[in-house]
Short mmCIF file of N, CA and C in Angstrom, two decimals:
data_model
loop_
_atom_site.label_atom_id
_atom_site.label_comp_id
_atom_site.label_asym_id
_atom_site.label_seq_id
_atom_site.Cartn_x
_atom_site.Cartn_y
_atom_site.Cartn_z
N UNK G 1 101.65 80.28 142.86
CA UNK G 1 101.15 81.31 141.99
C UNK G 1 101.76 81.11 140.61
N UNK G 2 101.08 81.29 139.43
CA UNK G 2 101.28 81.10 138.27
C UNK G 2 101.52 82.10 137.33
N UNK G 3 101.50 82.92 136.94
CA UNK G 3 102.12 84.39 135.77
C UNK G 3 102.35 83.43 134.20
N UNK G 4 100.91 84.20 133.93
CA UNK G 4 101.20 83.94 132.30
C UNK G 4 101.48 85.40 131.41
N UNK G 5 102.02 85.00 130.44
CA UNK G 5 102.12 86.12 129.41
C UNK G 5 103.35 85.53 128.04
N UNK G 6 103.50 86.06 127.20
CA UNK G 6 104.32 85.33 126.41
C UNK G 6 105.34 85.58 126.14
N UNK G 7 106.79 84.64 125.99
CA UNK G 7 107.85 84.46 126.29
C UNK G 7 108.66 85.21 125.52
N UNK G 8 108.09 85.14 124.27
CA UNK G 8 108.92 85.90 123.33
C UNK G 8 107.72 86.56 122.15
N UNK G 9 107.77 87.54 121.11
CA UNK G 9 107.15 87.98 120.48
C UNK G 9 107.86 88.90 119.75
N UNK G 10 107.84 89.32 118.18
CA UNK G 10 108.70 89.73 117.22
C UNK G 10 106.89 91.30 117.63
N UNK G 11 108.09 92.57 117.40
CA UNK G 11 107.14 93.88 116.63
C UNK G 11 107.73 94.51 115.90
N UNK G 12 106.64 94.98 115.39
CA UNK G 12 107.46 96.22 113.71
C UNK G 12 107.38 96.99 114.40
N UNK G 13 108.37 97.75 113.80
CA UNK G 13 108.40 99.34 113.86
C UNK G 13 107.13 100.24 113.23
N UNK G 14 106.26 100.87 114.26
CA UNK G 14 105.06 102.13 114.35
C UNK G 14 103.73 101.47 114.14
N UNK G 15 104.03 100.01 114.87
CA UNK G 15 102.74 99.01 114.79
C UNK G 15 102.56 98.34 116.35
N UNK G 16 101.24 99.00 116.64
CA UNK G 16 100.71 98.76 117.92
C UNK G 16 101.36 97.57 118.19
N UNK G 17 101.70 96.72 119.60
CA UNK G 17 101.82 95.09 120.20
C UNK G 17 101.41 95.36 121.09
N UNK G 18 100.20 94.32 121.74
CA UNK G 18 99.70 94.68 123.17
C UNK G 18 99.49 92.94 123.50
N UNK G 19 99.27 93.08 124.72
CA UNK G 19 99.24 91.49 125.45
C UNK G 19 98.75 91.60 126.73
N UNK G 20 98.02 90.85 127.24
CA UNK G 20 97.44 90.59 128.27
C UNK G 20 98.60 89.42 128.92
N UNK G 21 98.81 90.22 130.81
CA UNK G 21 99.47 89.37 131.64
C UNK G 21 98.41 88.61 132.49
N UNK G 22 98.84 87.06 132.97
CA UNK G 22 97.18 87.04 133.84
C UNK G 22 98.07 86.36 135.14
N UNK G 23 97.82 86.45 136.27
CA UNK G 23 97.94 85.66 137.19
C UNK G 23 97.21 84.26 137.85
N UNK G 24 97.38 83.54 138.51
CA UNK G 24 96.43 82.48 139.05
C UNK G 24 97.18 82.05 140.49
N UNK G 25 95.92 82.67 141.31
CA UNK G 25 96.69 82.06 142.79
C UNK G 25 96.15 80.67 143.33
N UNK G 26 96.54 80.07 143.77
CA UNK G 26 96.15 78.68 143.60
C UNK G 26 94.71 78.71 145.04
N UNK G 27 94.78 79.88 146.17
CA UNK G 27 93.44 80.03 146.75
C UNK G 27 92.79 81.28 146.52
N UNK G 28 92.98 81.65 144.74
CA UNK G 28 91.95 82.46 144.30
C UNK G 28 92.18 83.74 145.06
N UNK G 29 93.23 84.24 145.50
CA UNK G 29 93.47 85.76 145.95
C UNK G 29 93.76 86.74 144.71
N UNK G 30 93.21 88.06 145.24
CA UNK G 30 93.85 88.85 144.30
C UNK G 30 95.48 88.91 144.22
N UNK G 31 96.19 89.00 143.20
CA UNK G 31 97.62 89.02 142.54
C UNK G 31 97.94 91.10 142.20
N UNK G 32 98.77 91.86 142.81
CA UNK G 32 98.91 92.70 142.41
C UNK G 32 100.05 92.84 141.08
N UNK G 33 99.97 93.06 139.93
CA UNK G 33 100.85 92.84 138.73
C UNK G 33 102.06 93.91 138.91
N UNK G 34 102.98 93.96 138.33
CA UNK G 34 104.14 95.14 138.50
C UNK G 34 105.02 94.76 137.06
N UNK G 35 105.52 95.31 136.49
CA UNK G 35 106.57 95.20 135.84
C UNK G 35 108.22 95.90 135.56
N UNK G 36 108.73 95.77 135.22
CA UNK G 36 110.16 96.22 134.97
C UNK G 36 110.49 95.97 133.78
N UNK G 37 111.57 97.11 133.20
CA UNK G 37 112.45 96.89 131.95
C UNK G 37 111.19 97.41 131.16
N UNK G 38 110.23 98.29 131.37
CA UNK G 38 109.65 99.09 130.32
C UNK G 38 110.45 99.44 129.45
N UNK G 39 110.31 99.73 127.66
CA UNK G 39 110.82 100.98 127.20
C UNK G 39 110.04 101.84 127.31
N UNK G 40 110.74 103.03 126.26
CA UNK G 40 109.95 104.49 126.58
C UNK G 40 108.98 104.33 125.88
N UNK G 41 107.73 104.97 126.36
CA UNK G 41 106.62 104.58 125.41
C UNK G 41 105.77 103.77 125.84
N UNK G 42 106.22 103.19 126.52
CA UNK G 42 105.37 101.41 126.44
C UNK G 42 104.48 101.99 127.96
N UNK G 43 103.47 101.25 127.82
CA UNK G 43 102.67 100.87 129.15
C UNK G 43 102.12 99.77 130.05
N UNK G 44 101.87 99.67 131.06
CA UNK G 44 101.28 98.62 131.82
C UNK G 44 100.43 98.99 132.67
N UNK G 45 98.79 98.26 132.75
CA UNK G 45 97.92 98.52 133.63
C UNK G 45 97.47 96.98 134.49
N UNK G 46 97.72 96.93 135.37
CA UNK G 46 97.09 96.41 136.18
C UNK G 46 95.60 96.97 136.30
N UNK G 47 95.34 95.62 135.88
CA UNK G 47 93.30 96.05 135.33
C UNK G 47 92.98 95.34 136.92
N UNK G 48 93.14 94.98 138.20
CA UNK G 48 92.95 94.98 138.89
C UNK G 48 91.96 93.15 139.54
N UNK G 49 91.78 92.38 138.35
CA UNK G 49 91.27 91.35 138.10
C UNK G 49 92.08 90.31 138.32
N UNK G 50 93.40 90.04 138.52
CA UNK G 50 94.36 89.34 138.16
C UNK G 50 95.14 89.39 136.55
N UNK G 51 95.17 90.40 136.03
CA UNK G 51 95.26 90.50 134.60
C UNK G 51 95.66 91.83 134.69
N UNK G 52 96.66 92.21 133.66
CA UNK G 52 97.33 92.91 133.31
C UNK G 52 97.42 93.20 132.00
N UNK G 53 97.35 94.59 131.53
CA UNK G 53 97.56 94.67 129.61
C UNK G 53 99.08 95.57 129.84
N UNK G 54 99.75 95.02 128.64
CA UNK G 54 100.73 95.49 128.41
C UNK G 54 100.44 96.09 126.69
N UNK G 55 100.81 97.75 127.01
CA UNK G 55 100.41 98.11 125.15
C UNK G 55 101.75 99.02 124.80
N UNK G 56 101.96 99.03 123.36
CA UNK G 56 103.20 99.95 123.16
C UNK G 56 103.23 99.84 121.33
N UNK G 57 103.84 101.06 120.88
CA UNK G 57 103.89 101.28 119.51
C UNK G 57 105.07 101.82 119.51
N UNK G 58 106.07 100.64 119.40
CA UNK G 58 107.54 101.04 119.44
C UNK G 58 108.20 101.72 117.61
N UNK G 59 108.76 102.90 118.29
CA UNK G 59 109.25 103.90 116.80
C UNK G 59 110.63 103.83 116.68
N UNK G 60 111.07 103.88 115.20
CA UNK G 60 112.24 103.61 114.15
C UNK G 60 113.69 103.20 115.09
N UNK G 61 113.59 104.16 116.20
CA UNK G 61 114.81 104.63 116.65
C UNK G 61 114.78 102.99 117.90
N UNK G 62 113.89 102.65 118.24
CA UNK G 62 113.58 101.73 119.44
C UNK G 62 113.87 99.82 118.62
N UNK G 63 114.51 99.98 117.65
CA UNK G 63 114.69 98.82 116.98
C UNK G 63 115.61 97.89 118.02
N UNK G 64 115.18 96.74 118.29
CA UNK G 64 116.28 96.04 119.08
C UNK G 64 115.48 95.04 119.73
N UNK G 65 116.10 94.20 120.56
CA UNK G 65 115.80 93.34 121.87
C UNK G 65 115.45 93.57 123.30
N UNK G 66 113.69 93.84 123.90
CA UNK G 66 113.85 94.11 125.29
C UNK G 66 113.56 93.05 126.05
N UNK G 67 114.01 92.97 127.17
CA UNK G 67 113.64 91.89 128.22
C UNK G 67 112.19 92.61 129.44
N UNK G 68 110.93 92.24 128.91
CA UNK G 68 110.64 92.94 130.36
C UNK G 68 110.30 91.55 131.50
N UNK G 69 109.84 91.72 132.56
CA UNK G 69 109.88 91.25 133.86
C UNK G 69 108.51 91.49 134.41
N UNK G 70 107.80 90.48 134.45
CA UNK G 70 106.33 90.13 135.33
C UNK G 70 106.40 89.98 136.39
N UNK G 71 106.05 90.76 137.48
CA UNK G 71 105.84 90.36 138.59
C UNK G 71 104.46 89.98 139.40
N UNK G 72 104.07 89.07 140.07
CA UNK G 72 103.03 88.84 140.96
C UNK G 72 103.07 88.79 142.37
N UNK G 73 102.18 89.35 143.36
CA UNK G 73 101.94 89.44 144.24
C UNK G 73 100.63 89.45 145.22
N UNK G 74 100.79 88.66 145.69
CA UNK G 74 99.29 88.14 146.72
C UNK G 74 99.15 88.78 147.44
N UNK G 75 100.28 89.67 148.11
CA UNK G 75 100.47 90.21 149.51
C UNK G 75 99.92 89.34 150.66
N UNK G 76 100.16 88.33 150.51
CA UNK G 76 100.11 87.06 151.60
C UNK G 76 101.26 86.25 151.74
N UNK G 77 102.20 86.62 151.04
CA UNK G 77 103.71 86.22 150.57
C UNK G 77 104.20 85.07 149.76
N UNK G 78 102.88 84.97 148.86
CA UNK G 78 103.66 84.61 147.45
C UNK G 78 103.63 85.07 146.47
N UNK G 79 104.96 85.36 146.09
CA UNK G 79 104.93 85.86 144.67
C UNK G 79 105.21 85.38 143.26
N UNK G 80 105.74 85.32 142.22
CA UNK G 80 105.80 84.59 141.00
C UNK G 80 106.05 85.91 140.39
N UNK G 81 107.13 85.14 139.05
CA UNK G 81 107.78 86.01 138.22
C UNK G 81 107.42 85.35 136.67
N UNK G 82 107.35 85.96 135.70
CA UNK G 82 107.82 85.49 133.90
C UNK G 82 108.07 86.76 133.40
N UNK G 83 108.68 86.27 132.21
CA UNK G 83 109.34 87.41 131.44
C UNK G 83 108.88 87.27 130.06
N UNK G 84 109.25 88.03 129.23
CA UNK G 84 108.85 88.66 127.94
C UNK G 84 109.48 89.46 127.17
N UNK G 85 110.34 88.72 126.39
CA UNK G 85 111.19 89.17 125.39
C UNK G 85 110.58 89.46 123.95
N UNK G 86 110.62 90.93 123.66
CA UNK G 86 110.27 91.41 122.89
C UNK G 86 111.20 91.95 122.01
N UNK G 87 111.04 91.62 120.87
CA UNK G 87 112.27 92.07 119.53
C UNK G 87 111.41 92.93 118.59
N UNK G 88 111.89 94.36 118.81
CA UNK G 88 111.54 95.50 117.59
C UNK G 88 112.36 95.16 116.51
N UNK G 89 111.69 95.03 114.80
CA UNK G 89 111.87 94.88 113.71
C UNK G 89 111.28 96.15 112.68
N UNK G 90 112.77 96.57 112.14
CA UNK G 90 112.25 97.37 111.07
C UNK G 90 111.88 97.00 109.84
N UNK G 91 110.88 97.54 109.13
CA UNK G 91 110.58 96.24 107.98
C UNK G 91 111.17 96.71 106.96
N UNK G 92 111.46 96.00 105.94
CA UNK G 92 112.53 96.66 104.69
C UNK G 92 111.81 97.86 103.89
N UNK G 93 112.28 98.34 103.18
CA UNK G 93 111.08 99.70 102.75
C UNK G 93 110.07 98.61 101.35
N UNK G 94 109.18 99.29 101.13
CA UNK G 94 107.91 99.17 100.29
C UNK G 94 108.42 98.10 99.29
N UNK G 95 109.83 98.89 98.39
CA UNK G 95 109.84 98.84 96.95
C UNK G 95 111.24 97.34 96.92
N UNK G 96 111.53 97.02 98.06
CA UNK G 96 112.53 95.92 98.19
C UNK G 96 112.46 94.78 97.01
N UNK G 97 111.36 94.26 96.73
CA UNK G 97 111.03 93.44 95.71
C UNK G 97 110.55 94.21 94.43
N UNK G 98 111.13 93.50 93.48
CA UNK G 98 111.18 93.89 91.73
C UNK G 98 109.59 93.84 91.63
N UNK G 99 108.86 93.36 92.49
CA UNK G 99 107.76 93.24 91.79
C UNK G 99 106.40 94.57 92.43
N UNK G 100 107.34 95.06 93.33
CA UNK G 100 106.76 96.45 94.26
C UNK G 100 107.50 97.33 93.93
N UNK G 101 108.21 97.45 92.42
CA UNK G 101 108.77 98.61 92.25
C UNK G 101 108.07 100.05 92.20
N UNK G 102 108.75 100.92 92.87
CA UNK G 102 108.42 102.24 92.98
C UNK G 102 108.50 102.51 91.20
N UNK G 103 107.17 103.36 91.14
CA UNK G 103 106.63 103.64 89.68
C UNK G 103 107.22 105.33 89.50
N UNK G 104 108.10 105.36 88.69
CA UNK G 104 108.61 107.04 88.40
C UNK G 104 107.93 107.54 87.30
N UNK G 105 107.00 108.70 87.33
CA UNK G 105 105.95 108.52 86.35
C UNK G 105 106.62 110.19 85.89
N UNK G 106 107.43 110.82 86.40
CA UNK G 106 107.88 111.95 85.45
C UNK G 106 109.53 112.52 86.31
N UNK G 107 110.18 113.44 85.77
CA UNK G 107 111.43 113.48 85.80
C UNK G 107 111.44 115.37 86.09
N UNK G 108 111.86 115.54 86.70
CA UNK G 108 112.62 115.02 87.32
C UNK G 108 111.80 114.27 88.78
N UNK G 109 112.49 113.00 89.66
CA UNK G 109 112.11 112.14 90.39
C UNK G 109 112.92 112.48 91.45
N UNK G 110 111.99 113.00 92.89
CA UNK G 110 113.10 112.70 94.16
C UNK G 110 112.24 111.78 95.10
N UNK G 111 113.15 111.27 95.89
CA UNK G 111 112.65 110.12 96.81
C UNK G 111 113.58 109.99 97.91
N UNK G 112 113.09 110.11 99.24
CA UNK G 112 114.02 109.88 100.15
C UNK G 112 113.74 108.58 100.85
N UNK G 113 114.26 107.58 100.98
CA UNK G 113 113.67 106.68 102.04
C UNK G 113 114.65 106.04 102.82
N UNK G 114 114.53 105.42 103.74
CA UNK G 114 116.09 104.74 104.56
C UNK G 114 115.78 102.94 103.79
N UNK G 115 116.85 103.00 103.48
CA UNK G 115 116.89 101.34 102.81
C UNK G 115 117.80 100.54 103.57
N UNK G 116 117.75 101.03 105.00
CA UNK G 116 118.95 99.87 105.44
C UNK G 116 118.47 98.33 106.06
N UNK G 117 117.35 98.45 105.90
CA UNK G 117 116.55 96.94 105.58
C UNK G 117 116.13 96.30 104.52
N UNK G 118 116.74 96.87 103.61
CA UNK G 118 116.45 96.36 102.50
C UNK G 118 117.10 94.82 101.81
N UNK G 119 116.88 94.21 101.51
CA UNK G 119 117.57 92.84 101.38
C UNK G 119 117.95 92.44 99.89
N UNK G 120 118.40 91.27 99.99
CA UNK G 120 119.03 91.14 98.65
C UNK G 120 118.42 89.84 98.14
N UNK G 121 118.27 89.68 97.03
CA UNK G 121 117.88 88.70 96.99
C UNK G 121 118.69 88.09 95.54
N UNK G 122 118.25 86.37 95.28
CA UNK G 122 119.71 86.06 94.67
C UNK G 122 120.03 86.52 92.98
N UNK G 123 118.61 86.96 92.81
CA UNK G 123 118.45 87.24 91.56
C UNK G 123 119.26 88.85 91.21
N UNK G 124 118.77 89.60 92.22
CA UNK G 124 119.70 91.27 92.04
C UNK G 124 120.39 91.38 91.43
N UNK G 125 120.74 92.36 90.72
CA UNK G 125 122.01 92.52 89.89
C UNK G 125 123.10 93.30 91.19
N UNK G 126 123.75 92.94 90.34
CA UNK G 126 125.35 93.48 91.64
C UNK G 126 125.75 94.87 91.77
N UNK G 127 125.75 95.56 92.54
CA UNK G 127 125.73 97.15 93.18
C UNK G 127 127.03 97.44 93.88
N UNK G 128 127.97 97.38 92.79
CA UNK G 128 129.30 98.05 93.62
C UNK G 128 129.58 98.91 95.46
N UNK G 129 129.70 98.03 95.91
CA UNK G 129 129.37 98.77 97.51
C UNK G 129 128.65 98.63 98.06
N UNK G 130 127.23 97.81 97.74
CA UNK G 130 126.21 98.28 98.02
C UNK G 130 125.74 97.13 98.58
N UNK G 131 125.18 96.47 99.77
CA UNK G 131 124.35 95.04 100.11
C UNK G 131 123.04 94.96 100.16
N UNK G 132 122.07 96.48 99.88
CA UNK G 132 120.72 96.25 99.68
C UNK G 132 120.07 97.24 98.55
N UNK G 133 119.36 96.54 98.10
CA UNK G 133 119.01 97.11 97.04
C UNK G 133 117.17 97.48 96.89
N UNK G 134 116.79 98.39 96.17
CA UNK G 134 115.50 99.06 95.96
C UNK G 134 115.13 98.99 94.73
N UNK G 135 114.00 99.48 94.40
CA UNK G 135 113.38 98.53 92.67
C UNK G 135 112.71 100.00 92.35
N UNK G 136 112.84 100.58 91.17
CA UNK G 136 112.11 101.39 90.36
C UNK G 136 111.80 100.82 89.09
N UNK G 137 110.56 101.71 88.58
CA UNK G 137 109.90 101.22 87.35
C UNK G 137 109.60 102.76 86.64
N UNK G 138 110.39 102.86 85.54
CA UNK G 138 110.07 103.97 84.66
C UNK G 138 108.91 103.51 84.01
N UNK G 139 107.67 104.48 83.44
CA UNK G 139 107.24 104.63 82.68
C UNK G 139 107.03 105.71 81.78
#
């Protein structure tokens, strides 16, 4: 028995990832699918074909590395395993680059955003304390 699906795959943060699992029994039996190491949120259907969808829209707080676990089953007693390492990525905010600067078009200006993805790049000017930086544009 064979279990496809893919090994590894990068997702953003509050952006759908979905994937199809498929099985192949080598005398064409049905494969019942199962998985493990869900996160919260996430789903799996055994579409009942030999194929499986896996869907999920992992949020801010779910940033990290999961391992999940494919399972197959003939119920004739073979089974087959693959896995699927999935890495949640938060993306840096909007205005990270000088050239997507946030436009402040009157004063007083508030703005809340989390910049802890924000990156540096080599050109930046230097920010006492600070390792990421955000771009505004007065007009």
């Amino acid at each position: 028995m064979t279990l496809t699906a893919p090994s590894q795959l990068n997702a953003i943060v509050n952006q759908n990832v979905n994937f199809t699992v498929s099985a192949t029994d080598i005398l064409s039996r049905h494969v019942v699918l199962t998985v493990t190491g869900l996160p919260a949120g996430a789903g799996f259907v055994d579409n009942g074909n030999n194929t499986g969808t896996f869907n999920w829209t992992p949020t801010s707080n779910q940033a990290g590395t999961y391992l999940l676990t494919f399972q197959g089953d003939n119920l004739s007693g073979n089974t087959g395993v693959t896995f699927t390492q999935i890495t949640v990525i938060v993306p840096p905010p909007p205005n990270d680059d000088f050239a997507n600067a946030t436009v402040v078009t009157s004063i007083p200006f508030s703005l809340t955003q989390d910049a802890t993805n924000a990156t540096v790049a080599p050109d930046d000017p230097f920010c006492s304390g600070r390792t990421q930086t955000v771009w505004y544009a007065f007009t």
